[in-house]
Amino acid sequence: MTTELLPRIADQRLEPIAEKVERGERLSADDGVLLLTTPDLLTVGRLADTVRARLCGDAVFYNVNRHLNATNICVAGCKFCAFARVKGEEGGWLKSWEEIEGIVGGLSSRTTEIHTVNGHHPDLPLDWYEEYLRRMKSVRPDIHLKAFTAAEIHYFSEHDSVPVPEVLQRLRAAGLGSLSGGGCEVLVERVHRKMFPGKCGASEWLDVHATAHRMGIPTTATILFNHIETLEERVEHLVKLREAQDEAPGFMAFVPLPFHPENTFFARRWRPATGYTELRMVAVARLMLDNFPHVKAYWLTLGTEIAQIALSFGASDIDGTVEEEHIMHMAGSDAPQLVTESGLRRMIEEAGRVPVERDTIYRPVRRAEMAQAQTPPLDDLPHALREALLVAWRSEPERLQ
Ligand code: SF4
């Protein structure tokens, strides 16, 4: 075989970064910008894949979950949002207790998580959200409630004049298991002012996550990319998250979300992200966020095809079965509403990896009927991954169910 056929670094400027990755050294913000601008995407992907393999071996995680949006009525008015409606507007909803209990009661016994985020409703007090969690738990006590973004938690705090730690403590007592990672979009004040001035900014969002982590409530983090943010601002976002994880660990995964402009203020002037941009964002996140256990290829926003390829660009999780989704689909996502568990497993296996069903906090789920499946037990996972997973439940493991 000639050496021309072997993988090589086409952009020589990436060589110092490759050496840092080899040595396991932290990358700088300048490195991040270079990774976002180099035309040598395959080297960026290969480096990210090296880091992923170091953390997770061949394992790719997924879960059996259900999304639930109890209300899309919202006062925040974010410019990129196609999901929200103001009170009284056509297309707005607030589900009744009967509807919510019916949805939860109808879930398969295999479902391990409900993932719920909502609009900033003008009238609902914190009591309503406590009742919401309690009712879901009373129908399915075994289920993990991944509920609310940090922006919602901040809004509940302002709305009811209750400090954030007390909001979190009350919601946890009602059944909250972990926080969702949305609501920050891009952790840069310029973007906050222009795109979503009606909800909390970077410092408040980070403060809610740090508080949750110190209380033993794990969370995830996202970026909404491909709108008005610059490449430098994307890197700034990643560096802020990395510093936050250093200070108060508890982020389990990072989820890059490409902006879908259809049905939004930007519909006529913005183009959806290309697969090239999406794969690069996944890979650069994996390289910059050296203290995050996972980067997720969220099939619902990337589409199943790009999500599958992203498993070779640094992603170690593909999210869950979802079942019903409004936020991305109202913004024009053409991904399906549901991928079955066998469909997720097939996507992972075709990519040459081993599917591992996880619960919300990344513990492998063991099912009797899967005893023959090639699911590696936690003890067999690479040491680095086990160490990384401990970040999420280090403080108070008994409270995370
Ligand atoms: S993104 Fe969230 S907070 Fe902003 S308008 Fe939409 S529902 Fe409201």
Short mmCIF file of C-alpha atoms and ligand atoms in Angstrom, two decimals:
data_model
loop_
_atom_site.label_atom_id
_atom_site.label_comp_id
_atom_site.label_asym_id
_atom_site.label_seq_id
_atom_site.Cartn_x
_atom_site.Cartn_y
_atom_site.Cartn_z
CA MET A 1 0.00 0.00 0.00
CA THR A 2 1.36 3.44 -0.84
CA THR A 3 1.55 6.05 1.89
CA GLU A 4 -0.73 8.38 -0.14
CA LEU A 5 -3.62 6.12 0.80
CA LEU A 6 -2.97 6.42 4.53
CA PRO A 7 -4.70 9.12 6.61
CA ARG A 8 -2.62 12.25 6.78
CA ILE A 9 -2.93 15.80 8.03
CA ALA A 10 -3.65 17.88 4.93
CA ASP A 11 -3.52 21.20 6.82
CA GLN A 12 -0.09 21.34 8.46
CA ARG A 13 -1.32 24.01 10.90
CA LEU A 14 -3.22 21.23 12.67
CA GLU A 15 -0.07 19.32 13.59
CA PRO A 16 0.52 21.09 16.95
CA ILE A 17 -3.13 20.44 17.84
CA ALA A 18 -2.76 16.77 16.89
CA GLU A 19 0.28 16.56 19.18
CA LYS A 20 -1.72 18.11 22.06
CA VAL A 21 -4.54 15.62 21.48
CA GLU A 22 -2.02 12.80 21.45
CA ARG A 23 -0.63 13.98 24.81
CA GLY A 24 -4.11 14.58 26.25
CA GLU A 25 -3.46 18.32 26.68
CA ARG A 26 -6.14 20.97 26.85
CA LEU A 27 -6.71 22.94 23.62
CA SER A 28 -6.69 26.74 23.61
CA ALA A 29 -9.38 29.08 22.27
CA ASP A 30 -7.10 29.79 19.27
CA ASP A 31 -6.92 26.06 18.60
CA GLY A 32 -10.71 25.98 18.66
CA VAL A 33 -10.99 28.75 16.06
CA LEU A 34 -8.47 27.01 13.80
CA LEU A 35 -10.43 23.76 14.08
CA LEU A 36 -13.58 25.64 13.04
CA THR A 37 -11.93 27.26 10.02
CA THR A 38 -9.53 24.69 8.57
CA PRO A 39 -10.71 23.05 5.35
CA ASP A 40 -9.21 19.79 6.63
CA LEU A 41 -12.45 18.49 8.17
CA LEU A 42 -11.36 14.87 8.00
CA THR A 43 -8.38 15.50 10.28
CA VAL A 44 -10.61 17.38 12.73
CA GLY A 45 -13.00 14.43 12.71
CA ARG A 46 -10.22 11.90 13.12
CA LEU A 47 -8.78 13.75 16.11
CA ALA A 48 -12.22 13.98 17.72
CA ASP A 49 -12.80 10.30 17.08
CA THR A 50 -9.53 9.50 18.84
CA VAL A 51 -10.75 11.33 21.95
CA ARG A 52 -14.15 9.60 21.78
CA ALA A 53 -12.52 6.18 21.50
CA ARG A 54 -10.27 6.95 24.45
CA LEU A 55 -13.31 7.76 26.61
CA CYS A 56 -15.86 5.23 25.40
CA GLY A 57 -14.19 2.50 23.38
CA ASP A 58 -16.76 1.10 20.97
CA ALA A 59 -19.78 1.96 23.13
CA VAL A 60 -22.43 4.35 21.77
CA PHE A 61 -25.21 5.23 24.18
CA TYR A 62 -28.95 5.72 23.59
CA ASN A 63 -32.04 5.69 25.77
CA VAL A 64 -35.74 4.91 25.55
CA ASN A 65 -37.41 8.20 26.33
CA ARG A 66 -40.41 10.38 25.61
CA HIS A 67 -40.49 14.13 25.07
CA LEU A 68 -43.36 16.08 26.56
CA ASN A 69 -44.11 19.80 26.15
CA ALA A 70 -46.94 20.67 28.54
CA THR A 71 -47.22 24.24 27.26
CA ASN A 72 -45.80 26.35 24.44
CA ILE A 73 -47.26 29.58 25.82
CA CYS A 74 -44.36 31.89 26.45
CA VAL A 75 -43.56 35.49 27.28
CA ALA A 76 -39.87 35.41 26.31
CA GLY A 77 -40.22 36.16 22.58
CA CYS A 78 -36.91 34.64 21.40
CA LYS A 79 -36.40 35.53 17.74
CA PHE A 80 -35.27 32.08 16.68
CA CYS A 81 -38.26 30.25 18.18
CA ALA A 82 -41.06 28.72 16.08
CA PHE A 83 -42.48 26.74 19.01
CA ALA A 84 -43.82 29.48 21.30
CA ARG A 85 -47.18 31.28 21.19
CA VAL A 86 -48.32 34.21 23.28
CA LYS A 87 -51.30 33.63 25.54
CA GLY A 88 -54.53 33.53 23.52
CA GLU A 89 -52.75 33.07 20.18
CA GLU A 90 -53.88 30.32 17.86
CA GLY A 91 -51.70 27.24 18.17
CA GLY A 92 -50.95 27.78 21.84
CA TRP A 93 -51.57 24.95 24.33
CA LEU A 94 -51.49 24.08 27.98
CA LYS A 95 -52.14 20.42 28.54
CA SER A 96 -54.63 19.41 31.24
CA TRP A 97 -53.66 17.09 34.10
CA GLU A 98 -55.76 14.38 32.45
CA GLU A 99 -53.86 14.72 29.17
CA ILE A 100 -50.50 14.65 30.95
CA GLU A 101 -51.40 11.65 33.07
CA GLY A 102 -52.81 9.90 29.99
CA ILE A 103 -49.54 10.39 28.09
CA VAL A 104 -47.43 9.15 30.98
CA GLY A 105 -49.78 6.26 31.69
CA GLY A 106 -49.62 5.20 28.05
CA LEU A 107 -45.85 4.88 27.96
CA SER A 108 -44.22 1.56 27.34
CA SER A 109 -42.74 -0.10 30.42
CA ARG A 110 -39.41 0.16 28.59
CA THR A 111 -39.43 3.97 28.73
CA THR A 112 -36.92 5.14 31.35
CA GLU A 113 -37.10 8.93 30.92
CA ILE A 114 -39.52 11.77 30.29
CA HIS A 115 -37.79 14.83 28.91
CA THR A 116 -39.94 17.91 29.38
CA VAL A 117 -39.30 21.57 28.58
CA ASN A 118 -41.90 24.29 28.19
CA GLY A 119 -42.56 27.92 27.39
CA HIS A 120 -42.18 30.65 30.01
CA HIS A 121 -45.90 30.68 30.82
CA PRO A 122 -47.04 34.03 32.29
CA ASP A 123 -49.55 32.61 34.79
CA LEU A 124 -48.24 29.30 36.11
CA PRO A 125 -46.73 29.51 39.59
CA LEU A 126 -43.98 27.25 40.88
CA ASP A 127 -46.68 25.16 42.63
CA TRP A 128 -47.99 24.16 39.20
CA TYR A 129 -44.60 22.77 38.17
CA GLU A 130 -44.30 20.86 41.44
CA GLU A 131 -47.73 19.38 40.84
CA TYR A 132 -46.75 18.58 37.23
CA LEU A 133 -43.75 16.52 38.38
CA ARG A 134 -45.70 14.86 41.20
CA ARG A 135 -48.48 13.78 38.87
CA MET A 136 -46.07 12.25 36.38
CA LYS A 137 -44.26 10.45 39.19
CA SER A 138 -47.51 9.18 40.69
CA VAL A 139 -48.36 7.50 37.38
CA ARG A 140 -44.84 6.16 36.79
CA PRO A 141 -42.76 6.26 40.01
CA ASP A 142 -39.89 4.46 38.27
CA ILE A 143 -39.38 7.03 35.54
CA HIS A 144 -36.60 9.64 35.53
CA LEU A 145 -37.83 13.19 34.99
CA LYS A 146 -35.35 15.22 32.99
CA ALA A 147 -37.19 18.47 33.32
CA PHE A 148 -36.80 22.18 32.55
CA THR A 149 -33.92 24.21 31.18
CA ALA A 150 -31.86 26.50 33.38
CA ALA A 151 -33.66 29.40 31.66
CA GLU A 152 -36.98 28.01 32.93
CA ILE A 153 -35.58 27.53 36.44
CA HIS A 154 -34.40 31.13 36.41
CA TYR A 155 -37.82 32.24 35.17
CA PHE A 156 -39.63 30.31 37.96
CA SER A 157 -37.31 31.99 40.46
CA GLU A 158 -38.09 35.49 39.13
CA HIS A 159 -41.79 34.81 38.63
CA ASP A 160 -42.37 33.58 42.19
CA SER A 161 -39.55 35.54 43.88
CA VAL A 162 -38.05 32.31 45.18
CA PRO A 163 -34.24 31.89 45.17
CA VAL A 164 -32.86 29.41 42.62
CA PRO A 165 -31.58 26.90 45.23
CA GLU A 166 -35.04 26.77 46.80
CA VAL A 167 -36.70 26.33 43.38
CA LEU A 168 -34.40 23.41 42.65
CA GLN A 169 -34.86 21.90 46.07
CA ARG A 170 -38.67 22.08 45.81
CA LEU A 171 -38.69 20.61 42.30
CA ARG A 172 -36.35 17.83 43.35
CA ALA A 173 -38.64 17.00 46.25
CA ALA A 174 -41.48 16.76 43.70
CA GLY A 175 -39.57 14.33 41.44
CA LEU A 176 -37.03 16.27 39.37
CA GLY A 177 -34.11 14.01 38.40
CA SER A 178 -31.96 16.18 36.17
CA LEU A 179 -32.08 19.40 34.14
CA SER A 180 -32.30 19.70 30.38
CA GLY A 181 -29.41 21.50 28.67
CA GLY A 182 -31.19 24.09 26.52
CA GLY A 183 -31.94 27.75 27.04
CA CYS A 184 -28.43 29.14 26.78
CA GLU A 185 -28.23 29.17 22.96
CA VAL A 186 -24.82 30.91 22.84
CA LEU A 187 -23.20 32.06 26.08
CA VAL A 188 -22.26 35.48 24.75
CA GLU A 189 -23.95 38.74 25.75
CA ARG A 190 -24.05 40.19 22.19
CA VAL A 191 -26.02 37.16 20.97
CA HIS A 192 -28.25 37.21 24.03
CA ARG A 193 -29.16 40.88 23.44
CA LYS A 194 -29.96 40.37 19.77
CA MET A 195 -31.62 36.97 19.75
CA PHE A 196 -33.28 36.29 23.09
CA PRO A 197 -33.27 39.34 25.39
CA GLY A 198 -36.52 38.18 27.03
CA LYS A 199 -34.90 35.30 28.89
CA CYS A 200 -31.88 34.87 31.09
CA GLY A 201 -28.33 35.43 29.87
CA ALA A 202 -25.06 33.53 30.24
CA SER A 203 -24.22 34.31 33.85
CA GLU A 204 -27.69 33.38 35.16
CA TRP A 205 -27.77 30.19 33.06
CA LEU A 206 -24.34 29.12 34.27
CA ASP A 207 -25.27 29.97 37.83
CA VAL A 208 -28.34 27.70 37.73
CA HIS A 209 -26.23 24.81 36.43
CA ALA A 210 -23.50 25.35 39.03
CA THR A 211 -26.15 25.42 41.78
CA ALA A 212 -27.77 22.25 40.45
CA HIS A 213 -24.42 20.45 40.22
CA ARG A 214 -23.51 21.42 43.79
CA MET A 215 -26.87 20.00 44.91
CA GLY A 216 -26.15 16.72 43.09
CA ILE A 217 -28.56 17.37 40.21
CA PRO A 218 -26.85 16.44 36.94
CA THR A 219 -27.47 18.38 33.73
CA THR A 220 -26.50 18.60 30.08
CA ALA A 221 -25.52 21.62 27.94
CA THR A 222 -26.27 22.66 24.37
CA ILE A 223 -25.32 25.25 21.78
CA LEU A 224 -27.74 26.60 19.18
CA PHE A 225 -25.41 27.30 16.27
CA ASN A 226 -25.50 28.58 12.70
CA HIS A 227 -27.36 31.86 13.19
CA ILE A 228 -25.79 35.23 14.09
CA GLU A 229 -22.93 33.90 16.23
CA THR A 230 -19.34 34.19 15.00
CA LEU A 231 -16.93 31.26 15.05
CA GLU A 232 -15.03 32.99 17.87
CA GLU A 233 -18.28 33.17 19.85
CA ARG A 234 -18.86 29.45 19.37
CA VAL A 235 -15.43 28.84 20.85
CA GLU A 236 -16.11 31.28 23.70
CA HIS A 237 -19.25 29.28 24.48
CA LEU A 238 -17.30 26.02 24.64
CA VAL A 239 -14.57 27.52 26.82
CA LYS A 240 -17.17 28.91 29.27
CA LEU A 241 -18.77 25.48 29.56
CA ARG A 242 -15.40 23.80 30.07
CA GLU A 243 -14.56 26.26 32.87
CA ALA A 244 -17.98 25.74 34.45
CA GLN A 245 -17.44 21.97 34.41
CA ASP A 246 -14.03 22.44 36.05
CA GLU A 247 -15.55 24.53 38.83
CA ALA A 248 -18.72 22.56 39.54
CA PRO A 249 -18.81 19.25 37.63
CA GLY A 250 -22.16 17.79 36.68
CA PHE A 251 -22.60 18.18 32.92
CA MET A 252 -23.09 14.68 31.54
CA ALA A 253 -23.14 15.52 27.86
CA PHE A 254 -22.92 18.35 25.36
CA VAL A 255 -25.50 18.57 22.57
CA PRO A 256 -24.85 20.72 19.47
CA LEU A 257 -28.17 21.94 18.01
CA PRO A 258 -28.12 23.41 14.49
CA PHE A 259 -30.55 26.32 14.10
CA HIS A 260 -33.58 25.50 11.92
CA PRO A 261 -34.70 28.86 10.47
CA GLU A 262 -37.95 27.72 8.82
CA ASN A 263 -41.06 29.30 10.39
CA THR A 264 -38.96 31.83 12.32
CA PHE A 265 -38.07 35.51 11.97
CA PHE A 266 -34.99 34.37 9.98
CA ALA A 267 -36.77 32.12 7.49
CA ARG A 268 -36.07 34.24 4.39
CA ARG A 269 -32.54 35.28 5.16
CA TRP A 270 -30.94 32.24 6.75
CA ARG A 271 -29.90 28.90 5.42
CA PRO A 272 -29.99 25.68 7.42
CA ALA A 273 -26.60 24.33 8.48
CA THR A 274 -24.93 21.96 6.04
CA GLY A 275 -23.81 18.48 7.04
CA TYR A 276 -20.24 19.74 6.84
CA THR A 277 -20.92 22.47 9.45
CA GLU A 278 -22.81 20.06 11.69
CA LEU A 279 -20.09 17.40 11.68
CA ARG A 280 -17.45 20.03 12.35
CA MET A 281 -19.39 21.39 15.34
CA VAL A 282 -19.70 17.89 16.84
CA ALA A 283 -15.98 17.23 16.34
CA VAL A 284 -14.77 20.59 17.67
CA ALA A 285 -16.98 20.25 20.74
CA ARG A 286 -15.48 16.80 21.45
CA LEU A 287 -11.97 18.26 21.18
CA MET A 288 -12.56 21.41 23.24
CA LEU A 289 -14.77 19.91 25.98
CA ASP A 290 -12.13 17.60 27.42
CA ASN A 291 -13.99 17.35 30.74
CA PHE A 292 -17.39 16.36 29.30
CA PRO A 293 -18.08 12.62 29.30
CA HIS A 294 -20.14 12.71 26.08
CA VAL A 295 -20.92 14.71 22.98
CA LYS A 296 -24.29 13.78 21.61
CA ALA A 297 -25.30 13.36 17.97
CA TYR A 298 -28.92 14.30 18.52
CA TRP A 299 -30.60 12.61 15.55
CA LEU A 300 -33.71 14.76 15.92
CA THR A 301 -31.88 17.96 14.95
CA LEU A 302 -29.04 16.57 12.84
CA GLY A 303 -31.22 14.07 10.98
CA THR A 304 -30.56 10.37 11.22
CA GLU A 305 -27.99 10.31 8.39
CA ILE A 306 -25.67 13.02 9.75
CA ALA A 307 -26.14 11.71 13.31
CA GLN A 308 -24.91 8.31 12.21
CA ILE A 309 -21.82 9.78 10.50
CA ALA A 310 -21.20 11.97 13.58
CA LEU A 311 -20.49 8.75 15.50
CA SER A 312 -17.15 8.82 13.63
CA PHE A 313 -16.64 12.54 14.37
CA GLY A 314 -16.53 12.39 18.17
CA ALA A 315 -20.11 11.61 19.22
CA SER A 316 -20.69 8.80 21.73
CA ASP A 317 -24.45 9.17 22.25
CA ILE A 318 -27.34 9.35 19.81
CA ASP A 319 -30.14 10.34 22.26
CA GLY A 320 -33.39 8.43 22.54
CA THR A 321 -36.57 7.28 20.91
CA VAL A 322 -38.28 10.69 21.65
CA GLU A 323 -41.75 9.65 20.31
CA GLU A 324 -43.17 13.14 19.95
CA GLU A 325 -41.33 16.40 19.46
CA HIS A 326 -42.59 19.91 18.83
CA ILE A 327 -39.75 22.41 19.21
CA MET A 328 -37.55 21.36 16.30
CA HIS A 329 -40.39 20.20 14.07
CA MET A 330 -42.29 23.48 14.37
CA ALA A 331 -39.04 25.12 13.25
CA GLY A 332 -38.90 22.91 10.16
CA SER A 333 -36.86 19.86 11.16
CA ASP A 334 -37.67 17.04 8.75
CA ALA A 335 -36.30 14.33 11.01
CA PRO A 336 -38.86 11.67 11.95
CA GLN A 337 -40.86 12.05 15.20
CA LEU A 338 -39.78 8.65 16.41
CA VAL A 339 -36.94 6.27 15.81
CA THR A 340 -37.64 2.89 17.36
CA GLU A 341 -35.17 1.33 19.73
CA SER A 342 -34.24 -1.26 17.13
CA GLY A 343 -33.78 1.57 14.61
CA LEU A 344 -31.35 3.35 16.95
CA ARG A 345 -29.45 0.14 17.59
CA ARG A 346 -29.20 -0.52 13.88
CA MET A 347 -27.87 3.00 13.22
CA ILE A 348 -25.17 2.42 15.82
CA GLU A 349 -24.27 -1.09 14.69
CA GLU A 350 -24.04 -0.04 11.06
CA ALA A 351 -21.54 2.60 12.14
CA GLY A 352 -19.40 -0.20 13.58
CA ARG A 353 -20.11 0.51 17.25
CA VAL A 354 -21.73 -1.33 20.14
CA PRO A 355 -25.14 0.07 21.19
CA VAL A 356 -25.52 0.50 24.95
CA GLU A 357 -28.93 1.39 26.32
CA ARG A 358 -28.42 3.83 29.18
CA ASP A 359 -30.62 5.52 31.73
CA THR A 360 -30.56 9.32 31.98
CA ILE A 361 -27.38 9.34 34.05
CA TYR A 362 -25.56 6.94 31.74
CA ARG A 363 -25.86 3.74 33.70
CA PRO A 364 -26.29 0.84 31.29
CA VAL A 365 -29.83 -0.56 31.45
CA ARG A 366 -29.97 -4.29 31.86
CA ARG A 367 -33.02 -6.06 30.50
CA ALA A 368 -33.66 -9.74 30.74
CA GLU A 369 -34.45 -10.10 27.06
CA MET A 370 -31.20 -8.41 26.12
CA ALA A 371 -29.00 -10.80 28.05
CA GLN A 372 -27.70 -12.17 24.77
CA ALA A 373 -27.04 -8.76 23.26
CA GLN A 374 -23.54 -7.40 23.00
CA THR A 375 -24.03 -4.80 25.68
CA PRO A 376 -20.85 -4.36 27.68
CA PRO A 377 -21.38 -4.10 31.43
CA LEU A 378 -20.14 -0.94 33.13
CA ASP A 379 -17.15 -2.81 34.53
CA ASP A 380 -15.98 -3.59 31.02
CA LEU A 381 -16.02 0.01 29.85
CA PRO A 382 -12.66 1.77 29.59
CA HIS A 383 -11.36 3.26 32.82
CA ALA A 384 -11.50 6.83 31.46
CA LEU A 385 -15.21 6.52 30.72
CA ARG A 386 -16.06 5.11 34.12
CA GLU A 387 -14.14 7.98 35.71
CA ALA A 388 -15.92 10.51 33.51
CA LEU A 389 -19.33 9.08 34.33
CA LEU A 390 -18.64 9.42 38.02
CA VAL A 391 -18.67 13.20 37.53
CA ALA A 392 -22.44 13.09 37.16
CA TRP A 393 -23.36 11.29 40.35
CA ARG A 394 -20.36 11.85 42.56
CA SER A 395 -22.11 13.92 45.19
CA GLU A 396 -25.44 12.35 46.09
CA PRO A 397 -26.08 9.18 44.10
CA GLU A 398 -29.15 8.14 46.04
CA ARG A 399 -31.00 11.28 44.96
CA LEU A 400 -30.61 10.79 41.24
CA GLN A 401 -33.42 8.33 40.61
S1 SF4 B 1 -37.04 29.42 23.01
FE1 SF4 B 1 -38.14 28.91 24.91
S2 SF4 B 1 -38.11 30.80 26.09
FE2 SF4 B 1 -37.63 31.38 23.96
S3 SF4 B 1 -39.63 31.91 23.03
FE3 SF4 B 1 -39.25 29.72 22.58
S4 SF4 B 1 -40.29 28.65 24.25
FE4 SF4 B 1 -40.04 30.78 24.92
#
